[in-house]
Coordinates of C-alpha atoms in Angstrom, one line a residue:
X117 CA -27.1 14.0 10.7
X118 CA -24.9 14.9 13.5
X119 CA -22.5 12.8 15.6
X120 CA -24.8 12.6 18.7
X121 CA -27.7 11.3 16.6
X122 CA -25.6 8.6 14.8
X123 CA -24.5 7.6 18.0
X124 CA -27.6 7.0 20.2
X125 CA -28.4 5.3 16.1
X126 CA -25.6 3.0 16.8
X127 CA -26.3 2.1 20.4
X128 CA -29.9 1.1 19.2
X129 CA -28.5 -0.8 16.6
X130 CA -25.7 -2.1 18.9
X131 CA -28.3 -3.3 21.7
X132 CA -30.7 -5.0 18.8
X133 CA -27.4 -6.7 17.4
X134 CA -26.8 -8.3 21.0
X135 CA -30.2 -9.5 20.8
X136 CA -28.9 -11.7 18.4
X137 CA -31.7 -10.5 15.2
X138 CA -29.9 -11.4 12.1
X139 CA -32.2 -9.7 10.0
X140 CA -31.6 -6.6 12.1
X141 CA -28.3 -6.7 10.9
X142 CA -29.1 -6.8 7.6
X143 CA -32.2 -4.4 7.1
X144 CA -32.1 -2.4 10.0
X145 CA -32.4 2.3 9.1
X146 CA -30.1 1.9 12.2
X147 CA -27.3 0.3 10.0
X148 CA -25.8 2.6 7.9
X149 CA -25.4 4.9 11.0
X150 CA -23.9 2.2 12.7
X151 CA -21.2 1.3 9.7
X152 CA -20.5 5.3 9.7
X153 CA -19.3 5.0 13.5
X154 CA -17.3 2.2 12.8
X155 CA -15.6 3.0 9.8
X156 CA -15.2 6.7 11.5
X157 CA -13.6 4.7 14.3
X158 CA -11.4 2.6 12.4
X159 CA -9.8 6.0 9.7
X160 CA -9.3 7.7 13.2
X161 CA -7.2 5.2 14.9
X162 CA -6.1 2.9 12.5
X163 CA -5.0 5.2 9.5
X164 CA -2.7 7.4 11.5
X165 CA -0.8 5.0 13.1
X166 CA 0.4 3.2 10.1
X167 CA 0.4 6.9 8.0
X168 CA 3.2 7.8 11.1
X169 CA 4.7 4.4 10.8
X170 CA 5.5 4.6 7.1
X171 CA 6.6 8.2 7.2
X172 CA 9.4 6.2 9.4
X173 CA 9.6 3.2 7.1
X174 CA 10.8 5.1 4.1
X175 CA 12.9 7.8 6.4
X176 CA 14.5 5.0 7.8
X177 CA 15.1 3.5 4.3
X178 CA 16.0 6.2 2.6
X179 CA 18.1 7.9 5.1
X180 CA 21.6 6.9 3.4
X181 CA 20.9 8.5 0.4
X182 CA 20.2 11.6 2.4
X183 CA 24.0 10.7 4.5
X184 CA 25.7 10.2 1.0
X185 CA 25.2 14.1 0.7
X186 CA 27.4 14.5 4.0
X187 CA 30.6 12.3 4.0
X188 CA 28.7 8.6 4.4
X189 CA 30.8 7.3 1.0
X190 CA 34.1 9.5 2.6
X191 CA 33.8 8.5 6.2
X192 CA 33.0 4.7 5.4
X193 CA 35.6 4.4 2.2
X194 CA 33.3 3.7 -0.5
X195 CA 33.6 3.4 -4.0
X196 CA 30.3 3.9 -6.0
X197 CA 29.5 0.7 -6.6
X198 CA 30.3 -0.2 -2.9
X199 CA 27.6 2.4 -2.7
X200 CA 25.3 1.2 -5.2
X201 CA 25.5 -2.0 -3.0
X202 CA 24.4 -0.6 -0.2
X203 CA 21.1 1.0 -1.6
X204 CA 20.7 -2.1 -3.6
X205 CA 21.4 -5.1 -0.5
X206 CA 18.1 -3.9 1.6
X207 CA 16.1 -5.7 -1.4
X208 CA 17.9 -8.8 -1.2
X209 CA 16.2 -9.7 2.2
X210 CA 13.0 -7.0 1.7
X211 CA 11.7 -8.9 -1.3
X212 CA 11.5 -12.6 0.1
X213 CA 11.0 -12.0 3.2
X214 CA 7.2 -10.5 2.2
X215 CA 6.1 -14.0 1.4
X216 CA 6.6 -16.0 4.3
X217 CA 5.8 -12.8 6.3
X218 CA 2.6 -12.2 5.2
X219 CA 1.5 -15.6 5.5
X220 CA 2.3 -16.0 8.8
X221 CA 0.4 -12.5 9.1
X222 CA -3.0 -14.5 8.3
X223 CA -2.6 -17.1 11.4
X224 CA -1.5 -14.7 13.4
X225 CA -4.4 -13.5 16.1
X226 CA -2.6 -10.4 17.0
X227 CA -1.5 -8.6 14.0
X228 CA -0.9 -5.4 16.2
X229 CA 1.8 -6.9 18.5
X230 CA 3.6 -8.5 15.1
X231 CA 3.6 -5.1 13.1
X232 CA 4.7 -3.4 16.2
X233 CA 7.8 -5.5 16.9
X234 CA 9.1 -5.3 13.5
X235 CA 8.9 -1.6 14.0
X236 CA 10.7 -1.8 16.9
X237 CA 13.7 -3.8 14.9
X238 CA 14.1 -1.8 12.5
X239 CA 14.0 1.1 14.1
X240 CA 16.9 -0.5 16.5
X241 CA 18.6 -1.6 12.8
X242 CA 18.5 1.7 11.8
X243 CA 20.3 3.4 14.9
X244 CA 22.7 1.0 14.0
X245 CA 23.9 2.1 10.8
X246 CA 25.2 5.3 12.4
X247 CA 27.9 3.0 14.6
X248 CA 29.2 1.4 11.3
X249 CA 33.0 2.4 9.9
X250 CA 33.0 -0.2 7.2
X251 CA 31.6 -1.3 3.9
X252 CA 30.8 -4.6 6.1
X253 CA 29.5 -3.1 8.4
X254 CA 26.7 -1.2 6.7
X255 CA 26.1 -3.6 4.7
X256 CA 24.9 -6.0 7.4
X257 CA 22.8 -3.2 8.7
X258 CA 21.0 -3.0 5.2
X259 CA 20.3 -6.6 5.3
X260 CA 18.7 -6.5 8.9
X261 CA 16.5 -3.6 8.4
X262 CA 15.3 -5.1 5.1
X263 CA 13.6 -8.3 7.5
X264 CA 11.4 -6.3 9.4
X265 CA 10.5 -3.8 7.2
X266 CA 8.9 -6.5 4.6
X267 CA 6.4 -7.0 7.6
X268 CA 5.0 -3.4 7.1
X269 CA 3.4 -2.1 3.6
X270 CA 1.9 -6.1 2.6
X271 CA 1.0 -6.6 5.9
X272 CA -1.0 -2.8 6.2
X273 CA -2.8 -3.3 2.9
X274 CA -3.1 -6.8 3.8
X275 CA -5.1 -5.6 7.1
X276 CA -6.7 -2.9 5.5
X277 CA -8.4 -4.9 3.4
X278 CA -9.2 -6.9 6.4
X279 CA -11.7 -3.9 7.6
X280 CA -12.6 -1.9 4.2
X281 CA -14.9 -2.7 1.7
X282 CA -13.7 -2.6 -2.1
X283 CA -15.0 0.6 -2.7
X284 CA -13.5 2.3 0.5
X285 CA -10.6 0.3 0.3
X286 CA -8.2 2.5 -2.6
X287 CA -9.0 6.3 -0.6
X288 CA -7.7 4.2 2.8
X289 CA -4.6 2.6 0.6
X290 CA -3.7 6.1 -0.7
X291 CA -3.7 7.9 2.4
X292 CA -1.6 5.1 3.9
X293 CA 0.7 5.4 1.0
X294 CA 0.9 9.0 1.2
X295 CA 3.0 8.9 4.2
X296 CA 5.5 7.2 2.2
X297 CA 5.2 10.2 -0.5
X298 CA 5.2 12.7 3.0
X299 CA 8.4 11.0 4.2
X300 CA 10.3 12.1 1.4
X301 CA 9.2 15.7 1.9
X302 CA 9.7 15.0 5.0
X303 CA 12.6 12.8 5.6
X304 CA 14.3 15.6 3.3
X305 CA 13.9 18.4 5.6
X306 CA 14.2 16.5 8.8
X307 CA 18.1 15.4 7.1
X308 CA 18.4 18.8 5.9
X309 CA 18.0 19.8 9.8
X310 CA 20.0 17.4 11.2
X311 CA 22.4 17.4 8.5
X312 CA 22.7 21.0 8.7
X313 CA 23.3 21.4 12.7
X314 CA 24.9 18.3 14.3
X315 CA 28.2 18.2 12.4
X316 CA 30.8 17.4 15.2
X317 CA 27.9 17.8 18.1
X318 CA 29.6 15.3 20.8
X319 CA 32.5 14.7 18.0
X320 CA 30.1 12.5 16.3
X321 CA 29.4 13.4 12.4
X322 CA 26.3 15.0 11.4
X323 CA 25.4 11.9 8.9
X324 CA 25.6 9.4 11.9
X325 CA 23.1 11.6 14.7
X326 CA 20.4 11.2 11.1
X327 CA 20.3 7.4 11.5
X328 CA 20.5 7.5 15.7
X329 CA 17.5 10.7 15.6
X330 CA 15.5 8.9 13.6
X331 CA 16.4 5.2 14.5
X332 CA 14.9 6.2 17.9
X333 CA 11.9 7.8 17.0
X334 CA 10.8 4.6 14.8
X335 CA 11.6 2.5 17.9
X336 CA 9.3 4.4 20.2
X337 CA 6.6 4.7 17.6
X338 CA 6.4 0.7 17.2
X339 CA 5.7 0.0 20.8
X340 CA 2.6 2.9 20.7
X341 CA 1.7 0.8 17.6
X342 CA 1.2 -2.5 19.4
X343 CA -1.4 -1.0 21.5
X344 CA -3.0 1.4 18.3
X345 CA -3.3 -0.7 15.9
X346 CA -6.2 -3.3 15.2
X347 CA -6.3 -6.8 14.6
X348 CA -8.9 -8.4 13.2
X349 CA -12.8 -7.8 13.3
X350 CA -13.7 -10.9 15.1
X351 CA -11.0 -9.7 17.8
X352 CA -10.2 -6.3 18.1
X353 CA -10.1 -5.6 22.0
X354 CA -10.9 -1.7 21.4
X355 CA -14.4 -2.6 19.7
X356 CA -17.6 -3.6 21.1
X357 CA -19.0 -7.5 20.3
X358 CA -21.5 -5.4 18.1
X359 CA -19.0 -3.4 16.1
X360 CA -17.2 -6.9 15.5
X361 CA -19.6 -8.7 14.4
X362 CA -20.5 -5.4 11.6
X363 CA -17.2 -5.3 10.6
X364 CA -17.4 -9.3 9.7
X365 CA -21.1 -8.7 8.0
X366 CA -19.9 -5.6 5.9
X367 CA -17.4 -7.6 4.1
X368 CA -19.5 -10.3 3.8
X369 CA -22.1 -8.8 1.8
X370 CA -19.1 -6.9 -0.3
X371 CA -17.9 -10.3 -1.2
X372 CA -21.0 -12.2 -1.6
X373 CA -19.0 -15.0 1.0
X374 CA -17.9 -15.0 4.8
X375 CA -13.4 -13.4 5.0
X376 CA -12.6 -16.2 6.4
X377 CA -10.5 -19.1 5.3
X378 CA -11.9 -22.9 5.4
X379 CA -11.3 -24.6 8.6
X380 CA -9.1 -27.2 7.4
X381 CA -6.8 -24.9 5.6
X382 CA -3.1 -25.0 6.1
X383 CA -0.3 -22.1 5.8
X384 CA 0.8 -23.4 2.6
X385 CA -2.3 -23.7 0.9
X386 CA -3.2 -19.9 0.2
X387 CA 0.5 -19.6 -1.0
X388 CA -0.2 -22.9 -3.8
X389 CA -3.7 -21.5 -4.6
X390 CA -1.7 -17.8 -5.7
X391 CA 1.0 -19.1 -7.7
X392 CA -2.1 -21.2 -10.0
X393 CA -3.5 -18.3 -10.5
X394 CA -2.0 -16.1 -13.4
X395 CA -3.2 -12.9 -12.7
X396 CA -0.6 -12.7 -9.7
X397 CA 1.9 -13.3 -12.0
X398 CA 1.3 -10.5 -14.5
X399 CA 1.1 -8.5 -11.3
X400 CA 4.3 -9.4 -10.1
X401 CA 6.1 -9.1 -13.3
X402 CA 4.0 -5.3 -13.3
X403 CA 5.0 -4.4 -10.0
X404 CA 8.5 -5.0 -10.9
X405 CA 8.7 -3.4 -14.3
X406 CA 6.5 -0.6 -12.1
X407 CA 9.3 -0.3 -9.7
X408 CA 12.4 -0.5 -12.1
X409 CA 10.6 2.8 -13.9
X410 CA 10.4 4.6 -10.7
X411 CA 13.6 3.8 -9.3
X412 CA 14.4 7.4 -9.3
X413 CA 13.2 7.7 -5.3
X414 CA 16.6 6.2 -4.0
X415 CA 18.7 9.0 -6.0
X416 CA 16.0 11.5 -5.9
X417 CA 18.6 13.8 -3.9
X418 CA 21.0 12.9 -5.8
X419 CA 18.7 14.5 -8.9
X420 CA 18.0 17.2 -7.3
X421 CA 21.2 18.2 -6.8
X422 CA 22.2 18.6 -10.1
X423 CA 20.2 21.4 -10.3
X424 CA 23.4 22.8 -8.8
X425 CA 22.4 24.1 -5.3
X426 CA 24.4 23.4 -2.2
X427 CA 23.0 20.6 -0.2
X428 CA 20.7 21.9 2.7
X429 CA 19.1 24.2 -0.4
X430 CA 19.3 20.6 -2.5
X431 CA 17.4 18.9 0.6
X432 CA 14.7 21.5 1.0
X433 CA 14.1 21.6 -2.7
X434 CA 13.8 17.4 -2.4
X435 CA 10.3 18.0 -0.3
X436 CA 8.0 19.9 -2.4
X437 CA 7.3 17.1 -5.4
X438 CA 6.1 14.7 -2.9
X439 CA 4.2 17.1 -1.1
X440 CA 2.4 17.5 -4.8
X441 CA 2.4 14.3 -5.4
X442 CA 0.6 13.3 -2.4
X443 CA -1.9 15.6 -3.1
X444 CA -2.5 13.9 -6.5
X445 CA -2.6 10.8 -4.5
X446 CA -5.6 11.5 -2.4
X447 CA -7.3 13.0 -5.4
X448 CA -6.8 10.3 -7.5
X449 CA -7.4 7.4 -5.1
X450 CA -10.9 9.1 -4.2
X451 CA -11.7 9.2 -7.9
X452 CA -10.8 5.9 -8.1
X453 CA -13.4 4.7 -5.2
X454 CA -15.6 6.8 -6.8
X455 CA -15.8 5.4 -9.9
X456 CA -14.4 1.6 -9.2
X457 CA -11.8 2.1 -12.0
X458 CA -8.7 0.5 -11.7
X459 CA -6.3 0.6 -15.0
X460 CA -6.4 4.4 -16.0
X461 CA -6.2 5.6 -12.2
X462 CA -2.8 3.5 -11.9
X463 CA -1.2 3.4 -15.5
X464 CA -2.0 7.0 -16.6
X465 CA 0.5 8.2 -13.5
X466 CA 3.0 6.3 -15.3
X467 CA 2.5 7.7 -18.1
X468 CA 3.3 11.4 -16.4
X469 CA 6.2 10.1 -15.3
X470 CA 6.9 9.0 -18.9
X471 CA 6.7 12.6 -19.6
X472 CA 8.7 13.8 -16.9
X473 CA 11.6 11.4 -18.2
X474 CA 11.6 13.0 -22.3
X475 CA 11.4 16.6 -20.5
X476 CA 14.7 15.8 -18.4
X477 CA 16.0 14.0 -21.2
X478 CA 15.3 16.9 -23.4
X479 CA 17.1 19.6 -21.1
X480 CA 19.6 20.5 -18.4
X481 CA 17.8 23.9 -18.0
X482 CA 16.9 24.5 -14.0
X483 CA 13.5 25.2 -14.6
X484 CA 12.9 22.0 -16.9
X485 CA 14.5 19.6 -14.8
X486 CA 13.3 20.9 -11.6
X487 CA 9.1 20.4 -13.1
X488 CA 10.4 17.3 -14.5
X489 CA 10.7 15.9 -11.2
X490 CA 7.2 16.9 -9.8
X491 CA 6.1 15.0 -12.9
X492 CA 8.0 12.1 -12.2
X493 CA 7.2 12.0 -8.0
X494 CA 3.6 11.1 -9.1
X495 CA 4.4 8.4 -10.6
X496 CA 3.7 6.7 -6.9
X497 CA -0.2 7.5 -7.2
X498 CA 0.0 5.0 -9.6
X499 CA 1.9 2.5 -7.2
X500 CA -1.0 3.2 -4.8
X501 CA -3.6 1.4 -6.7
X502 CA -1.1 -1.2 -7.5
X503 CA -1.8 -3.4 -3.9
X504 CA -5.3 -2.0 -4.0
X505 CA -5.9 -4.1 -7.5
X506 CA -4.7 -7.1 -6.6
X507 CA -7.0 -6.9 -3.0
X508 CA -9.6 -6.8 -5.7
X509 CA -8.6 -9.4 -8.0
X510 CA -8.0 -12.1 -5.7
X511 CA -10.5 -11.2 -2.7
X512 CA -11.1 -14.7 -1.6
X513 CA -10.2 -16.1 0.9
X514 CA -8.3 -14.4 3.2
X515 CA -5.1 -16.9 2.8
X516 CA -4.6 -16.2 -0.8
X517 CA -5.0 -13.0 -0.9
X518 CA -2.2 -12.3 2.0
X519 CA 0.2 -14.6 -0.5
X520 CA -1.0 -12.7 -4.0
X521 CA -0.2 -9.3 -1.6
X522 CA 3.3 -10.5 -0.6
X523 CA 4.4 -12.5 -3.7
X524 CA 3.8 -9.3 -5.7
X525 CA 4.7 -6.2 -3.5
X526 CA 7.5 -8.7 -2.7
X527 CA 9.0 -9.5 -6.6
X528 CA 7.9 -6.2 -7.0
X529 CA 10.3 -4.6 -5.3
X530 CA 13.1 -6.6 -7.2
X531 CA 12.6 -3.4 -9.5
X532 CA 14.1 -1.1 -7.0
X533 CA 17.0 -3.6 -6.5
X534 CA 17.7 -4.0 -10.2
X535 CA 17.0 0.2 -10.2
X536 CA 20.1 0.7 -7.6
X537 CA 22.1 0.0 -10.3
X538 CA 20.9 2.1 -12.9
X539 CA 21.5 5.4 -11.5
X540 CA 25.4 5.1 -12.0
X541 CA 27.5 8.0 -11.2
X542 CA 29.7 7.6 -13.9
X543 CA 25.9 8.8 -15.9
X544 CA 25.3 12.2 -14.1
X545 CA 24.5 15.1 -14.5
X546 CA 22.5 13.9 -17.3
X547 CA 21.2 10.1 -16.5
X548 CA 20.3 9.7 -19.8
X549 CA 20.6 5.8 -20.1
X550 CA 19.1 5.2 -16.5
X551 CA 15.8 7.4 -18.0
X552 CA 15.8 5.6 -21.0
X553 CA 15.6 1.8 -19.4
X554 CA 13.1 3.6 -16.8
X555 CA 11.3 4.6 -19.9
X556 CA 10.8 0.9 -21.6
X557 CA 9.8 -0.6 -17.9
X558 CA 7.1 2.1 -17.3
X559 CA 5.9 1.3 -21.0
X560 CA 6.0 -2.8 -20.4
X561 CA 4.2 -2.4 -16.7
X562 CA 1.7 -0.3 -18.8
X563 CA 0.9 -3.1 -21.5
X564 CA 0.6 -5.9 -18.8
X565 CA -1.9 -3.6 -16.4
X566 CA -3.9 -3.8 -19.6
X567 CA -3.4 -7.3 -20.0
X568 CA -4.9 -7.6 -16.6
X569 CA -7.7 -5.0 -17.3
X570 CA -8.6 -7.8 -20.0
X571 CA -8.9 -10.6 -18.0
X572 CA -11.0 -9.3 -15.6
X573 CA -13.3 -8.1 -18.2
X574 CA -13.8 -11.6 -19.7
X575 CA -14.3 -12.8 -16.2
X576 CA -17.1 -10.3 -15.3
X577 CA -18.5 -11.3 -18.6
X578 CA -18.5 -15.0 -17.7
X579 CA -20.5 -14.4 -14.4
X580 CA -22.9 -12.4 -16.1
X581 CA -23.5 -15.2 -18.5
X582 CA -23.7 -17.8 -15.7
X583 CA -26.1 -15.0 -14.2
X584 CA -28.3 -15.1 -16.6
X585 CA -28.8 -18.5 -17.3
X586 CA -30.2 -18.8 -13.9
X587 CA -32.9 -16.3 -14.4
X588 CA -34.8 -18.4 -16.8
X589 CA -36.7 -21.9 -15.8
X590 CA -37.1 -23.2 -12.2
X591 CA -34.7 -20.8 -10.5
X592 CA -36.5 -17.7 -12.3
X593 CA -40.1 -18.9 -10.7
X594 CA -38.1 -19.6 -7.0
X595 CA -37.0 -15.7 -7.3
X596 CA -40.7 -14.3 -8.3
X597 CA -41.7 -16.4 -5.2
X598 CA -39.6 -15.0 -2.9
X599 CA -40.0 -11.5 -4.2
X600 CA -43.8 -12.0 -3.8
X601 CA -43.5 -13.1 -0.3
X602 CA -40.4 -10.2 0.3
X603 CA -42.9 -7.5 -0.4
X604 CA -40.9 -6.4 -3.8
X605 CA -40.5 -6.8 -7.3
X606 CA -38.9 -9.0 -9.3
X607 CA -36.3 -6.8 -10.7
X608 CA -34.9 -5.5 -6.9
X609 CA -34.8 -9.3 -6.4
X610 CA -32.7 -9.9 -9.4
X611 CA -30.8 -6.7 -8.3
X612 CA -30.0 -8.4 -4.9
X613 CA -28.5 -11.3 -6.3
X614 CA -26.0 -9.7 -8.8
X615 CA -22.9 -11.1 -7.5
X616 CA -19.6 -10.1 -7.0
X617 CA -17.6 -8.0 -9.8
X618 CA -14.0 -7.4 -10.3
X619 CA -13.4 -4.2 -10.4
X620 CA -10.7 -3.2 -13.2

């Protein structure tokens, strides 16, 4: 069908809709081409913006480990600890600051305008960090940027799942989350540019015009983001009444119960109702073990450069694993919509980058290590579904699932903190301890995803049985009834009530 006729199908469906016919909404030939216009509307404006903003989020990051390769540690007087330290202190206020941020994400009205700002912060934060000429100084830089970058990935997938149903919702995640894969291939080759031709340009050092270049392109990317992005589907000013009110149905019927929270509930509540609930805890001990295993991504220069090239060569070399590795992102997250599987399309990444690790432990050879770092890049498309999972396994309602988002991505990330210490200097060229310990976290994040994988089994086995035992007796005559007077048979009725399944 082509776009014209879906959209004189839409405006048909749009002008029934503000007729106010329920059923309309629900049975309507018009509706699917309506839902295809508005999730068409929503990838084309929604998913580049925060793709472009997390391309900046990890550049921004990630940018002093790019500046180490170019006199940072010299210039500043650091030891490698001192270093260590600053790689490691961004955590310290990254990690909490995702709870409390992504519950005040659920009462805010304007989601656009909050995201935006803290784009704007740290993208002034970053700038920063090229006026520093002290340990202290870039350290409190570090902290800083780490506050309003917490805002960004739990509050995206938070939103996402805001608008996307479960089975659209992983694809969406992992083209989101490729930008972060794309701003390491890119972030490389923008430093390597930068790095490589603004040495002494004003008598400033190359390694301070990368954080002022880039901290200025983040800032004016978060104010084009207050006006881009959404906010939420019962008020979103770029969509009609009718494309509100489909976007509040759709997820409706994916859930089997209204998004919404309960009228009388409080900030706090969503936050109590998530820490009761022990499948965010295995998540959150997961995600951390997860990230300690791939904490590779702050050194991954550093990595690369013991391949022994010089380090514009060592930068440009950086980019091509994550340009693979986003590929294998896309690919996989599809499958994973696809299908509706969950534990193989995030733990068998990790098991890759299991591989990668014994083939770098197993060599120094060029060759070896060099393919032992493509393998361990995709150990992110694993991370992808990560977020996507827990969206899944605590869909309802809205408040809890903001918390379950920010308490895990949040204690998650502890992993990277712990992992700025495990790359030590005094290890190269080899790293052989830090790839052993990443090892034994990939292989303990991998035995409690299947610990979660089993618990939401036994749950979708318990609603089956509850299920069941209401298709026999009273309830079994009041669904042949309504069948009878629906026009259909008893099995599509019984096919319209199966409920809601976790997907694992």
């Amino acid at each position: 069908m082509s776009n014209c006729e879906e959209d004189k199908k839409r405006e048909s469906y749009e002008e029934n809709v503000g007729a106010e016919h329920n059923g309309y909404i629900q049975h309507s030939e018009l509706r699917q081409a309506a839902e295809r216009s508005l999730v068409r509307k929503l990838d084309s404006r929604l998913l580049p913006t925060i793709v472009i903003i997390f391309i900046m989020n990890y550049i921004d990051r990630v940018a002093v480990t790019s500046a180490r390769l170019q006199g940072l540690e010299t210039d500043l007087g650091l030891t490698d600890i001192q270093y260590a330290t600053v790689v490691a202190i961004l955590y310290a206020s990254y990690c909490p600051a995702q709870i409390p941020s992504n519950m005040l994400l659920n009462y805010v009205t304007r989601p656009s305008f909050y995201i935006g700002t803290c784009v704007v912060l740290w993208g002034l934060t970053s700038a920063l960090t090229g006026a520093t000429h002290n340990f202290a100084g870039i350290i409190a830089c570090r902290v800083f940027i780490g506050l309003p970058e917490a805002a960004f990935y739990p509050g995206s997938m938070y939103l996402l799942s805001r608008w996307y149903t479960r089975k659209e919702l992983a694809f969406r995640s992992a083209i989101l989350y490729s930008g972060l894969l794309m701003s390491n291939a890119f972030g490389s080759l923008i430093a390597a540019g930068i790095l490589g031709n603004m040495q002494g340009k004003l008598g400033i050092a190359a390694w301070r015009w990368l954080f002022y270049i880039e901290g200025s392109i983040t800032i004016f990317i978060g104010f084009q983001a207050m006006w881009l992005l959404p906010d939420y589907p019962n008020n979103t000013r770029w969509l009609t009444p009718a494309e509100r009110r489909l976007a509040q149905v759709r997820l409706a019927e994916d859930a089997g119960e209204a998004d919404q929270d309960s009228a009388e509930a409080s900030i706090f509540e969503g936050f109590i109702m998530a820490i009761k609930d022990p499948k965010v805890l295995i998540f959150m001990l997961m995600c951390c073990s997860q990230l300690l295993g791939l904490s590779f991504v702050n050194f991954f220069p550093t990595l690369t450069s013991t391949l022994g090239y010089s380090t514009t060569v060592t930068l440009l070399m950086s980019a091509p694993p994550w340009v693979f590795a986003s590929i294998c992102t896309l690919v996989g997250a599809w499958n994973a919509d696809r299908t509706g599987e969950r534990f193989f399309h995030q733990t068998a990444w990790w098991w890759v980058v299991m591989i990668g690790y014994i083939i770098s432990l197993s060599t120094m050879a060029t060759g070896g290590r060099y393919f032992s770092l493509f393998l361990m890049a995709t150990g992110y498309c694993g991370f992808t579904l990560t977020l996507v999972w827990v969206s899944n396994a605590i869909p309802r309602p809205p408040a809890k699932r903001s918390v379950a988002i920010g308490l895990v991505n949040g204690f998650g990330n502890l992993g990277n903190l712990m992992g700025s210490y495990i790359w030590q200097a005094n290890w190269s060229p080899e790293y052989h301890q830090s790839m052993i310990i990443a090892l034994c976290a990939l292989g303990l994040a991998s035995f409690l995803s299947f610990v979660v994988r089993c618990m939401l089994v036994r749950e979708n086995k318990r609603m089956e049985r509850e299920e069941m035992d209401l298709m026999h007796g009273p309830e079994r005559q009041r669904i042949e009834e309504a069948a009878e007077l629906e026009g259909i048979t008893f099995e599509e009725a019984i096919k319209r009530r199966k409920g809601f399944r976790y997907l694992y």
